Coordinates of N, CA and C and ligand atoms in Angstrom, one line a residue:
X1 N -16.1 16.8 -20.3 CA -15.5 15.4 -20.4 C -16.0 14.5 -19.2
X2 N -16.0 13.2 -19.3 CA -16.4 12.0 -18.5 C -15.3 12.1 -17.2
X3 N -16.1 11.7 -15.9 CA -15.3 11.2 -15.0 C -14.7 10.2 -14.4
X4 N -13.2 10.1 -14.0 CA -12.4 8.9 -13.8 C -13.0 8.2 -12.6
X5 N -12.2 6.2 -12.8 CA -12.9 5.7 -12.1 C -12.0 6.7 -10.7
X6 N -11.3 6.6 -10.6 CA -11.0 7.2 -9.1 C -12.1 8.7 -8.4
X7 N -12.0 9.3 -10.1 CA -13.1 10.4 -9.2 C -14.3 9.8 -8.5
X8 N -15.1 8.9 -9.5 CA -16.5 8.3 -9.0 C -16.7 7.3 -7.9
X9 N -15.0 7.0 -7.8 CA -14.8 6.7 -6.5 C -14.9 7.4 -5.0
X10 N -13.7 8.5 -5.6 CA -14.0 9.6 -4.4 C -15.9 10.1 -4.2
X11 N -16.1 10.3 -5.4 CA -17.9 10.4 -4.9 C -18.6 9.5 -4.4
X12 N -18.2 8.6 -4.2 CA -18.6 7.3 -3.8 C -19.0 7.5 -1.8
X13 N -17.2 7.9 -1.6 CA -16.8 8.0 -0.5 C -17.2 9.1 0.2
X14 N -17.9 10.1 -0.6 CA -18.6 11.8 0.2 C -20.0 11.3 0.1
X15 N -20.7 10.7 -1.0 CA -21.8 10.6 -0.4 C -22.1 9.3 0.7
X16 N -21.2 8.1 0.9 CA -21.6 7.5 1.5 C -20.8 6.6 3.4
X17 N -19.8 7.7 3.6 CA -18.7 7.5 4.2 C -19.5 8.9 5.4
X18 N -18.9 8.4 6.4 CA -19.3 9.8 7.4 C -17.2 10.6 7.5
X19 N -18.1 11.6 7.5 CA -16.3 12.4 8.1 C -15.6 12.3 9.0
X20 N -14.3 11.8 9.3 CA -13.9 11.6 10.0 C -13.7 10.0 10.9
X21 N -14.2 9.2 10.1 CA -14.4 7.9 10.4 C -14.1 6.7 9.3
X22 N -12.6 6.5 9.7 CA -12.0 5.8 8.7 C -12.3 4.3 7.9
X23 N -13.5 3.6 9.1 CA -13.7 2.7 8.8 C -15.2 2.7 7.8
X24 N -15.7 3.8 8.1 CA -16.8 4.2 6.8 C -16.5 4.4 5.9
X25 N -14.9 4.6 6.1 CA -14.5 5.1 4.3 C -14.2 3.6 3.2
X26 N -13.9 3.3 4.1 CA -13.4 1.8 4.0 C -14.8 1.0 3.3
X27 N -15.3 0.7 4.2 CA -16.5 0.1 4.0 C -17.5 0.7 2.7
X28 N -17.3 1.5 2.3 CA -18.0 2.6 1.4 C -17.1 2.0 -0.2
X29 N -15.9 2.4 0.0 CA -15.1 1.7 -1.5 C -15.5 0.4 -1.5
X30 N -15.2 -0.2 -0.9 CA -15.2 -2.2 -0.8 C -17.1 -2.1 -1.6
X31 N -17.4 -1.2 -1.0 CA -19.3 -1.2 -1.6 C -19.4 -0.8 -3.3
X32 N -18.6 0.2 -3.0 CA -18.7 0.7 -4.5 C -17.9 -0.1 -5.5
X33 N -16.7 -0.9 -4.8 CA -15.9 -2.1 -6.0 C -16.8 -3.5 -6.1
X34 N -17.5 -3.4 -5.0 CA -18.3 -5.2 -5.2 C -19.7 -4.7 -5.9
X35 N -19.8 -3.8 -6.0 CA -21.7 -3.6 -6.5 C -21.2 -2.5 -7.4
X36 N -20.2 -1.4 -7.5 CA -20.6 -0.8 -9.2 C -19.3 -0.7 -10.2
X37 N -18.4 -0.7 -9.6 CA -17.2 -0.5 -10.1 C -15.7 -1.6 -10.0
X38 N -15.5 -2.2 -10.5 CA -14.1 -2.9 -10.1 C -13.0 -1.8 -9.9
X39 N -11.9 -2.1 -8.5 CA -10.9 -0.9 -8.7 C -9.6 -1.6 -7.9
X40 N -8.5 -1.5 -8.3 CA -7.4 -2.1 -7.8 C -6.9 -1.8 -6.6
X41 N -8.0 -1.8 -5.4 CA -7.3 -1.4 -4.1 C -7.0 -2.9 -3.4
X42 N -6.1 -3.2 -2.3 CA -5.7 -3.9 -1.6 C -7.2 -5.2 -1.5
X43 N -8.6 -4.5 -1.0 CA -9.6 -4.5 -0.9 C -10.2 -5.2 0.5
X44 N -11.3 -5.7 0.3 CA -11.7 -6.3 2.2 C -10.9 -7.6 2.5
X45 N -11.0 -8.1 1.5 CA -10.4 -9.8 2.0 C -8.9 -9.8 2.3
X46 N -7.8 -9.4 1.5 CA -6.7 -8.9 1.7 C -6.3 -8.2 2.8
X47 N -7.4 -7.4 3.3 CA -7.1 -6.1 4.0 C -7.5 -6.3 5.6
X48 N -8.1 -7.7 5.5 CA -8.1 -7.9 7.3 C -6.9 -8.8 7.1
X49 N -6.1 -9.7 6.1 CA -4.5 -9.6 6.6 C -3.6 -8.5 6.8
X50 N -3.8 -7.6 5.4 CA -3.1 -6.2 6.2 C -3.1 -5.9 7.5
X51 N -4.4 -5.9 7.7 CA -5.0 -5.4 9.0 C -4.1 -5.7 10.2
X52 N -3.9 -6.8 10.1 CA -3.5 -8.4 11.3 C -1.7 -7.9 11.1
X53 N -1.1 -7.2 10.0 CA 0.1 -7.7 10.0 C 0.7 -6.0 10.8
X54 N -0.4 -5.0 10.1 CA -0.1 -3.7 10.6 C -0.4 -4.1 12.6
X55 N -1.3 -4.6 12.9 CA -1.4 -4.2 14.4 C -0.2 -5.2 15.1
X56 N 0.0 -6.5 14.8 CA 1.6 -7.1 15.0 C 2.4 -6.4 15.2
X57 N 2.5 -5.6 13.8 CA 4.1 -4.9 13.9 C 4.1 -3.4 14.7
X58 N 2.6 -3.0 14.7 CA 2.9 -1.5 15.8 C 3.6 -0.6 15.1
X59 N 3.6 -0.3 13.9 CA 4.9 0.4 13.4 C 5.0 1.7 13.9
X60 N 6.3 2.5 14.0 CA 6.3 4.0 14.2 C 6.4 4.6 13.3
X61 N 7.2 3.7 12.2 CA 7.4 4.3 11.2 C 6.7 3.2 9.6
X62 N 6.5 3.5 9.0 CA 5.8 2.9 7.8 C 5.9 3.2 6.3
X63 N 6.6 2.5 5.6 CA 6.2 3.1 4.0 C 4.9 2.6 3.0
X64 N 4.4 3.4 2.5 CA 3.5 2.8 1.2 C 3.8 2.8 0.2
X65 N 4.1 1.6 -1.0 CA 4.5 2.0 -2.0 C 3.0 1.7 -3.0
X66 N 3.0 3.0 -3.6 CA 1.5 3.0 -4.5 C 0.2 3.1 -4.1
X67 N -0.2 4.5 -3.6 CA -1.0 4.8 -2.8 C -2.7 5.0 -3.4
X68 N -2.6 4.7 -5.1 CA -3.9 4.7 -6.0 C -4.8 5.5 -5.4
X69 N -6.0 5.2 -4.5 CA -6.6 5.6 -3.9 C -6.6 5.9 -3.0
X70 N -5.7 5.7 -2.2 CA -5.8 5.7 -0.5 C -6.5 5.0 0.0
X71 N -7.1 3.8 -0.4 CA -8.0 2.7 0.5 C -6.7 2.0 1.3
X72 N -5.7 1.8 0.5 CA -4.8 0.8 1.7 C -4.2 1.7 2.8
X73 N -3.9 2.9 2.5 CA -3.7 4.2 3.1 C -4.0 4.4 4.4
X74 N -5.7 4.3 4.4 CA -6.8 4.4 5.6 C -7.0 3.4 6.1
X75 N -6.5 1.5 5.1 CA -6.6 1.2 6.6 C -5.6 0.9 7.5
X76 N -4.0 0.9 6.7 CA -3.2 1.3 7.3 C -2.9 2.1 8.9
X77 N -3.4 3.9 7.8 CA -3.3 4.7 9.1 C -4.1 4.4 10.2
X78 N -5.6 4.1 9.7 CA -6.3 4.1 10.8 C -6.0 3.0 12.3
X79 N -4.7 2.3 12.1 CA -4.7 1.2 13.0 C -2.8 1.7 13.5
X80 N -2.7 2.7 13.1 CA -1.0 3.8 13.7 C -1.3 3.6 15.0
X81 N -0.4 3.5 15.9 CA -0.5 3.7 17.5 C 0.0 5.5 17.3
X82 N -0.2 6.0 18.6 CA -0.4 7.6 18.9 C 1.2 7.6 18.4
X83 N 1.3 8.8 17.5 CA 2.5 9.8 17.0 C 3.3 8.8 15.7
X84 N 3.0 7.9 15.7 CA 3.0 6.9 14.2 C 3.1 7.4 13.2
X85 N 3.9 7.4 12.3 CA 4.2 7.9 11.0 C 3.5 7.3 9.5
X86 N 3.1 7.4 8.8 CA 2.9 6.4 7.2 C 2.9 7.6 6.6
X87 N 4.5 6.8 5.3 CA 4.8 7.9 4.0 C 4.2 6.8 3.2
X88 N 3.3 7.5 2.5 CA 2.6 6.9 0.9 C 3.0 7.6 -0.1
X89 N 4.1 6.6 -1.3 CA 4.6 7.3 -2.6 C 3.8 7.0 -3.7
X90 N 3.1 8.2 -4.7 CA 2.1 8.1 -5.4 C 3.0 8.8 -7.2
X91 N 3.2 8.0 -7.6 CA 3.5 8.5 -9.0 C 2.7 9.5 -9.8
X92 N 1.2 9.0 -9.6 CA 0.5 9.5 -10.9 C -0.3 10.5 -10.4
X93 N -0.1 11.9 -11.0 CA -1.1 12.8 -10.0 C -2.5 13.1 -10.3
X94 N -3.0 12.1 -10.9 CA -4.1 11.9 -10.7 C -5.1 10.9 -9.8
X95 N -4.3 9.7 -9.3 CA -4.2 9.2 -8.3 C -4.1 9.9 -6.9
X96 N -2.8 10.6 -7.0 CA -2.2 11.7 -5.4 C -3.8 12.6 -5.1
X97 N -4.3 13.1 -6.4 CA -5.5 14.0 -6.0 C -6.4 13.9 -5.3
X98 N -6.8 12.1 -6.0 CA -8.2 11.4 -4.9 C -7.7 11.5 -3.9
X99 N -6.5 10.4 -3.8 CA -6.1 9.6 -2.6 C -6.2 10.9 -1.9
X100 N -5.3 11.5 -1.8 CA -5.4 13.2 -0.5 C -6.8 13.4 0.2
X101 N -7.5 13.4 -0.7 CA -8.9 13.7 -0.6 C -9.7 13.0 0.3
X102 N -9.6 11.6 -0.1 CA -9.7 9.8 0.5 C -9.1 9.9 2.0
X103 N -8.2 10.4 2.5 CA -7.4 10.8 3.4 C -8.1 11.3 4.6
X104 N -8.4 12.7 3.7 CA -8.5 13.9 4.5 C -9.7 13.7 5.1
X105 N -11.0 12.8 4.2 CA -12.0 12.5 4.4 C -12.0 11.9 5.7
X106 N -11.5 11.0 5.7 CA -10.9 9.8 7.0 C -10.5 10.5 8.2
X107 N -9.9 11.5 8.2 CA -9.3 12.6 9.5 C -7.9 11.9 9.6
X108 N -7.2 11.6 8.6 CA -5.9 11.0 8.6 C -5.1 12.0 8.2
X109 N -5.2 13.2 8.2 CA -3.6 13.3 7.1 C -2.6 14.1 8.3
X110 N -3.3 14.1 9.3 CA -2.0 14.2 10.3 C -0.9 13.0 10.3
X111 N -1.9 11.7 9.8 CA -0.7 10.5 10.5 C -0.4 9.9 8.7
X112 N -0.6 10.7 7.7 CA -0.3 10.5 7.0 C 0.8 11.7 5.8
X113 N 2.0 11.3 5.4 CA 2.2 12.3 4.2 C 2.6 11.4 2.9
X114 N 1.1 12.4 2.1 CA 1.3 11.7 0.4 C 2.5 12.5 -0.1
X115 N 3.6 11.7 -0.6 CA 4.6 12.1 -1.5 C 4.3 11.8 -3.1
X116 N 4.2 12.8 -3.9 CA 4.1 12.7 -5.5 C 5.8 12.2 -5.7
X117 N 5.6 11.4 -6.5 CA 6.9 10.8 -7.6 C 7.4 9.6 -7.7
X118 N 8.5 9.7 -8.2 CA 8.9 8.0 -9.0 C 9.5 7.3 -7.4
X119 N 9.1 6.4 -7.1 CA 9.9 5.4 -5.8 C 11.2 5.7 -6.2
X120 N 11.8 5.0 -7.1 CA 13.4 5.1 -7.3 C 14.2 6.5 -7.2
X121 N 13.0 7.5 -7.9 CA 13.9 8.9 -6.9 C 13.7 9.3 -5.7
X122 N 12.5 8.8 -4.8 CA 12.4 9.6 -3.6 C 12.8 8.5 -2.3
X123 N 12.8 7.3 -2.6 CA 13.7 6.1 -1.7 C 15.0 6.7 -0.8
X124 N 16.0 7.1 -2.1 CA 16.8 7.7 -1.3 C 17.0 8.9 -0.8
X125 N 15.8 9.5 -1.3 CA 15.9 10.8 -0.2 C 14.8 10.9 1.4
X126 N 14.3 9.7 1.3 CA 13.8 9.6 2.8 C 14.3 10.3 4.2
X127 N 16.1 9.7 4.1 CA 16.4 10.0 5.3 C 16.8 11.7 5.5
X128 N 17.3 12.4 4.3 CA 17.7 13.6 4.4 C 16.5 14.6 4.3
X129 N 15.2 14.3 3.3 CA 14.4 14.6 3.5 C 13.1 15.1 4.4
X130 N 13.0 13.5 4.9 CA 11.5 13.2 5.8 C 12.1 12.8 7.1
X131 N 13.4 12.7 7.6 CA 13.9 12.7 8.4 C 13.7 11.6 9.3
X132 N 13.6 10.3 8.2 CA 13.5 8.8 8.6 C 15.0 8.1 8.8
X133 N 15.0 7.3 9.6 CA 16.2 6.1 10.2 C 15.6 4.8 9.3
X134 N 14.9 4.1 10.1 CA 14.3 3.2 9.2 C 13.1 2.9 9.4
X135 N 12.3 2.1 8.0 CA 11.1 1.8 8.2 C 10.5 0.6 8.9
X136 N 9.7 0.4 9.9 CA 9.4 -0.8 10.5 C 8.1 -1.5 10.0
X137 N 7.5 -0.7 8.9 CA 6.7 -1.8 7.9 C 6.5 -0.8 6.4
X138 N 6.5 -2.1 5.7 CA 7.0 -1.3 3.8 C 5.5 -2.0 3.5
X139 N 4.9 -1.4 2.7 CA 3.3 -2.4 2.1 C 4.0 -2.0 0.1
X140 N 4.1 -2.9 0.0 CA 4.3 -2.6 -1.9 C 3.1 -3.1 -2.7
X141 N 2.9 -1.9 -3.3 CA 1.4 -2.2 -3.6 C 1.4 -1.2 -5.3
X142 N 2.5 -0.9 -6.3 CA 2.6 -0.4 -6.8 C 2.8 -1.0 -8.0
X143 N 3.5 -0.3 -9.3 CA 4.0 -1.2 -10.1 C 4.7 -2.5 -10.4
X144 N 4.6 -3.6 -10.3 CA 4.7 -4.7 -9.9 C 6.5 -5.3 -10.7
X145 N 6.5 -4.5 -11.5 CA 8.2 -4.6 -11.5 C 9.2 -3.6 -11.0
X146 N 8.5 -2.9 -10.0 CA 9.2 -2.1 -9.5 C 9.5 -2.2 -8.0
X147 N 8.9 -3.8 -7.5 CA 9.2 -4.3 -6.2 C 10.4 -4.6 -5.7
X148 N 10.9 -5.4 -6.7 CA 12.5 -6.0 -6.5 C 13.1 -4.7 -6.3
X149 N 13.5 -4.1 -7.6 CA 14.4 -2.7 -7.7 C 14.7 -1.9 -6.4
X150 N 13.1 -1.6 -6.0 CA 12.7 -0.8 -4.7 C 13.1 -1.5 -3.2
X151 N 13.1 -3.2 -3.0 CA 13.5 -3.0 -2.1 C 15.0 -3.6 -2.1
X152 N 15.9 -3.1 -2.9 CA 16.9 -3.2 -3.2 C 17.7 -2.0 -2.3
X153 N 16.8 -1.0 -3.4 CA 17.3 0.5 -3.1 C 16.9 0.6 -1.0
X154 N 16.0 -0.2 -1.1 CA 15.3 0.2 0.6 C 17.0 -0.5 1.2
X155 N 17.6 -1.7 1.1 CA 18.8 -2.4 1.5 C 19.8 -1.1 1.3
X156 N 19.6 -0.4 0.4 CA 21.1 0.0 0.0 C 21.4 1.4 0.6
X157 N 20.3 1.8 0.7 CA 19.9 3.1 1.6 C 20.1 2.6 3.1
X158 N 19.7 1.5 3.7 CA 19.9 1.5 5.1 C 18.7 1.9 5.2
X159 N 17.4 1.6 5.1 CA 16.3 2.1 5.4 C 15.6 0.9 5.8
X160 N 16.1 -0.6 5.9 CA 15.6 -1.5 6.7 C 16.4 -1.7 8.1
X161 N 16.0 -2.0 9.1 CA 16.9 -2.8 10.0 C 16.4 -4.2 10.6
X162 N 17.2 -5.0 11.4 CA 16.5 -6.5 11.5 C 15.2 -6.6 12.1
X163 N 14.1 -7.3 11.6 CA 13.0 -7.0 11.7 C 12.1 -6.1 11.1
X164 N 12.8 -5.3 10.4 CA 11.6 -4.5 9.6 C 10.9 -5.8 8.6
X165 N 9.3 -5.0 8.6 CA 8.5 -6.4 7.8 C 8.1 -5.5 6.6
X166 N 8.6 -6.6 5.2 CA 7.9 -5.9 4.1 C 6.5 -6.8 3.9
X167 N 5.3 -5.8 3.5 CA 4.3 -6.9 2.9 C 3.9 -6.5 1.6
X168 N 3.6 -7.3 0.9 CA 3.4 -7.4 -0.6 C 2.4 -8.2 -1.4
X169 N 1.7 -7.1 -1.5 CA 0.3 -7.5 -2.5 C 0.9 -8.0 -4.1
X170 N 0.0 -8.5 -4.3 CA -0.3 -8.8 -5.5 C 0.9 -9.9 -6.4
X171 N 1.2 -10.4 -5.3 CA 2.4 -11.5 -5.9 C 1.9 -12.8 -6.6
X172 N 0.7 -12.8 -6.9 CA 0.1 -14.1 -7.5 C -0.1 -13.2 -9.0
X173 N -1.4 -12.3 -8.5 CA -2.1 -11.5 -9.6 C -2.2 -10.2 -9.4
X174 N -1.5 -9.5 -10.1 CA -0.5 -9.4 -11.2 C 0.7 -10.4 -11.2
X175 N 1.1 -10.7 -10.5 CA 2.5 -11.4 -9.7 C 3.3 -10.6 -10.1
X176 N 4.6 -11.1 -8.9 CA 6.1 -10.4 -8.9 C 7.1 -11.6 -9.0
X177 N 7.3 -12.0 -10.1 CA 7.9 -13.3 -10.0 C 9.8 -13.3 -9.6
X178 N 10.2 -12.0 -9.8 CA 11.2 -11.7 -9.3 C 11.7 -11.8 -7.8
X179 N 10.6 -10.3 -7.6 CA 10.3 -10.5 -6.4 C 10.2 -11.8 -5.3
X180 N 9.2 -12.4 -5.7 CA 8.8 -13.6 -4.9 C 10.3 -14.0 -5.0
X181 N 11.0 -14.3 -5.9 CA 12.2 -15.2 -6.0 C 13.2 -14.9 -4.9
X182 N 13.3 -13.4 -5.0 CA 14.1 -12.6 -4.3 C 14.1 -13.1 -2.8
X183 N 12.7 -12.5 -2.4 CA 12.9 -12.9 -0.5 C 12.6 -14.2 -0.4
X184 N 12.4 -15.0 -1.1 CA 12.2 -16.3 -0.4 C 13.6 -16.7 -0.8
X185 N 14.4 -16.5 -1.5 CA 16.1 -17.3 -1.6 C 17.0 -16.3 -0.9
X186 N 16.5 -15.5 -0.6 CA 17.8 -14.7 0.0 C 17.8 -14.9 1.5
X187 N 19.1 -15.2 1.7 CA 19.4 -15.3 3.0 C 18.9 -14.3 4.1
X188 N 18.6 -13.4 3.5 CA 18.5 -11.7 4.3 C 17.5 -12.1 4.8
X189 N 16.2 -12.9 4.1 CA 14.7 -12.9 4.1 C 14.5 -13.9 4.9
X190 N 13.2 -14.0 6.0 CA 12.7 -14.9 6.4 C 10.8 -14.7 5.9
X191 N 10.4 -15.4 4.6 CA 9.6 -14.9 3.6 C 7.9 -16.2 4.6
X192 N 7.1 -15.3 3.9 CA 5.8 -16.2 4.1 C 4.2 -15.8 3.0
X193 N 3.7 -16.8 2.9 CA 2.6 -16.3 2.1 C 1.0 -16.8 2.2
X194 N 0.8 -15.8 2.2 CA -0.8 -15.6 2.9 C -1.7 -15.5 1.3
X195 N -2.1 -17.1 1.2 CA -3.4 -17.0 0.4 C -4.1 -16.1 0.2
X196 N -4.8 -15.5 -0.8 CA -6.3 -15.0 -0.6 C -7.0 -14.9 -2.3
X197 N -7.6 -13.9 -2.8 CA -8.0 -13.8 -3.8 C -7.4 -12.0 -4.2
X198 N -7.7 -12.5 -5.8 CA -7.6 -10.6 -5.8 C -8.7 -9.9 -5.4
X199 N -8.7 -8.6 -5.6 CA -10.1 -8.2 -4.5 C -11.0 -8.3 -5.8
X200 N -12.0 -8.4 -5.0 CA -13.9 -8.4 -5.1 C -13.5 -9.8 -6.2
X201 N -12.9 -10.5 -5.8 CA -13.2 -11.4 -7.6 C -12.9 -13.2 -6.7
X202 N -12.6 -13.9 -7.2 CA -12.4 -15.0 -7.0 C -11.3 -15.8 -7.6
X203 N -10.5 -15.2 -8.4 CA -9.5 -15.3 -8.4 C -8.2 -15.1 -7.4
X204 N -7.2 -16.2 -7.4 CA -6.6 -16.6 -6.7 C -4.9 -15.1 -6.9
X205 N -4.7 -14.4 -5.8 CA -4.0 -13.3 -5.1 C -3.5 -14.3 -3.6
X206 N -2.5 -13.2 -3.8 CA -2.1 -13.4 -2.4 C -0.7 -12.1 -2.0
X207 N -0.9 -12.3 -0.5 CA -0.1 -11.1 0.0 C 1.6 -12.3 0.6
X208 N 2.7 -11.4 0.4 CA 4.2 -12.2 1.4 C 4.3 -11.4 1.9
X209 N 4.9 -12.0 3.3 CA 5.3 -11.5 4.2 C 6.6 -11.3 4.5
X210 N 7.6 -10.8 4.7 CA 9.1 -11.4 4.6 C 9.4 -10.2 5.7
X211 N 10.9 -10.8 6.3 CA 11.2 -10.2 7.9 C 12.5 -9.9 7.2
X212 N 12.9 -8.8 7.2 CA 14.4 -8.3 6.8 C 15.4 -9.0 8.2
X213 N 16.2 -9.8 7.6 CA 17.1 -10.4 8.9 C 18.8 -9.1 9.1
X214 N 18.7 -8.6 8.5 CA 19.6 -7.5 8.6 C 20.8 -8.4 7.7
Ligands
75Z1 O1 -1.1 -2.2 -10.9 C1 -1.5 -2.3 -9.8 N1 -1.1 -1.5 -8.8 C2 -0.2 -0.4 -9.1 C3 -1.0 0.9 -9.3 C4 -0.2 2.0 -8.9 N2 -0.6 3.0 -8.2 N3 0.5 3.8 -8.0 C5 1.5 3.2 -8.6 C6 2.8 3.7 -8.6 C7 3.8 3.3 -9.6 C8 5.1 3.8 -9.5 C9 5.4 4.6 -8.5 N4 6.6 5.2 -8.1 C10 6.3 5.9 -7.0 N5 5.1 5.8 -6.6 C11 4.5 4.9 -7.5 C12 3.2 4.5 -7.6 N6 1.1 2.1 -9.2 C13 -2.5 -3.4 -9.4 C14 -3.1 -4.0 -10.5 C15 -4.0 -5.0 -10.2 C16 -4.7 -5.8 -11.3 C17 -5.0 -7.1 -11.2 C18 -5.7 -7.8 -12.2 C19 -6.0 -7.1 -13.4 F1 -6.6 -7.8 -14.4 C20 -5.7 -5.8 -13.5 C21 -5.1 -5.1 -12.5 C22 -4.4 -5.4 -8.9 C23 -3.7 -4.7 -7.9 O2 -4.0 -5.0 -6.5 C24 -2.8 -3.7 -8.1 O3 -2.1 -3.1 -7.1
MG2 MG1 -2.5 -4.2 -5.3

C-alpha cells in the first residue's frame, strides 16, 4: 500500500534535515510543502510570529494543542529556555507516529512530551498527571471546533493564571468563529490579531493572541 502525506513528509525530513538541528528540520518541511506537497503545519510565514510570541513569553511551561507533524512542535521547543517544558496533545496515531519521529530527529524530545488522545480527556488530567500548575503559553492548532470547548476546560481546570498567553492558528482559515467571539468579548481576555496567510498559499489566515486576565 501507498504512503501517507505525513510519512513522505517524515522522509522528507531524514533525507534532507541534518540530526539534531532543529532549524534544518524546519527548513526541510516548509521545502517539501512549497515545492512538493501542501501540508497543514503552522508553516514559515505564521511561524516567525510564533516564533516572536514563544521568545516574549519565555515559557516554563507550554501546551500544544494538535501536534500533526511536529513542525510547530520544533519550532516551539527549539526556542524553550534551559529546563522548559512543551506538552503536545495528538489525537490521531498516525500523526503521534511521525510527529515523535520529527522530534527526535530535532534532538527535542527531552524538552518535549507527545501525549496520544482526545484534549477534552487529557486537559483535566494535566495537573495530577504531568504534574503541571499552570500553563504560561497554549498554541491551538487542532480541531477547530474544539478551541472554545478546550479553553473553557483550560479556565475550569485552573490551568491558566493572569498572564498566561493563548495563541491561535487558523482563526481566519479554517476559522474559529466561536472562538474569535469568545476572547475578544470576554472580559477575562485581552485579545489581538496578527494578519498573515494560510501556509504556503496566499490566502488570507491569521494567528490571535489573547492574555488570560485571570
Ligand atoms: O485541521 C487542521 N488542523 C487540525 C489537525 C489536527 N491534528 N491533530 C488534531 C487533533 C484533534 C483533536 C485532538 N484532541 C487531542 N489532540 C487532538 C489533535 N487536529 C488545519 C486545517 C487547515 C486547512 C486549511 C485549509 C484547507 F483547505 C484545509 C485545511 C490548516 C491548518 O493550519 C490546520 O491546523
Ligand atoms: Mg493550523
Amino acid at each position: 500500500t501507498g504512503s501517507t502525506r505525513p510519512q513522505r513528509l517524515l522522509k522528507a525530513v531524514q533525507k534532507n534535515a541534518s540530526r539534531g538541528d532543529p532549524q534544518s528540520v524546519i527548513s526541510a518541511i516548509d521545502r517539501f510543502c512549497h515545492s512538493s506537497e501542501w501540508a497543514m503545519n503552522v508553516g514559515d510565514e505564521k511561524g516567525v510570529i510564533l516564533d516572536s510570541v514563544v521568545c516574549e513569553v519565555s515559557p516554563g511551561c507550554a501546551l500544544e494543542l494538535g501536534t500533526y507533524c511536529g513542525y510547530s512542535t520544533v519550532r516551539i521547543g527549539r526556542l524553550l529556555p534551559p529546563g522548559a517544558k512543551l506538552i503536545t496533545l495528538e489525537f490521531n496515531p498516525d500523526y503521534a507516529k511521525v510527529a515523535r519521529q520529527v522530534i527526535d530527529f530535532a534532538g527535542l524530545q527531552e524538552k518535549v512530551l507527545l501525549v496520544e488522545g482526545p484534549s477534552g480527556d487529557l486537559i483535566p488530567k494535566m495537573k495530577e498527571q504531568y504534574g503541571i500548575t499552570t500553563f504560561d503559553l497554549v498554541f491551538l492548532d487542532h480541531w477547530k471546533d474544539r478551541y472554545l470547548p478546550d479553553t473553557k476546560l483550560l479556565e475550569e481546570c485552573g490551568l491558566l493564571r493572569k498572564g498566561s498567553i493563548l495563541l491561535a492558528d487558523n482563526v481566519i482559515c479554517p476559522g474559529t468563529p466561536d472562538y474569535l467571539a469568545y476572547v475578544r468579548s470576554s472580559p477575562r481576555y485581552e485579545s489581538k490579531y496578527f494578519k498573515s496567510h494560510l501556509e504556503y498559499t496566499k490566502v488570507e489566515d491569521g494567528l490571535e493572541k489573547s492574555i488570560f486576565l485571570g
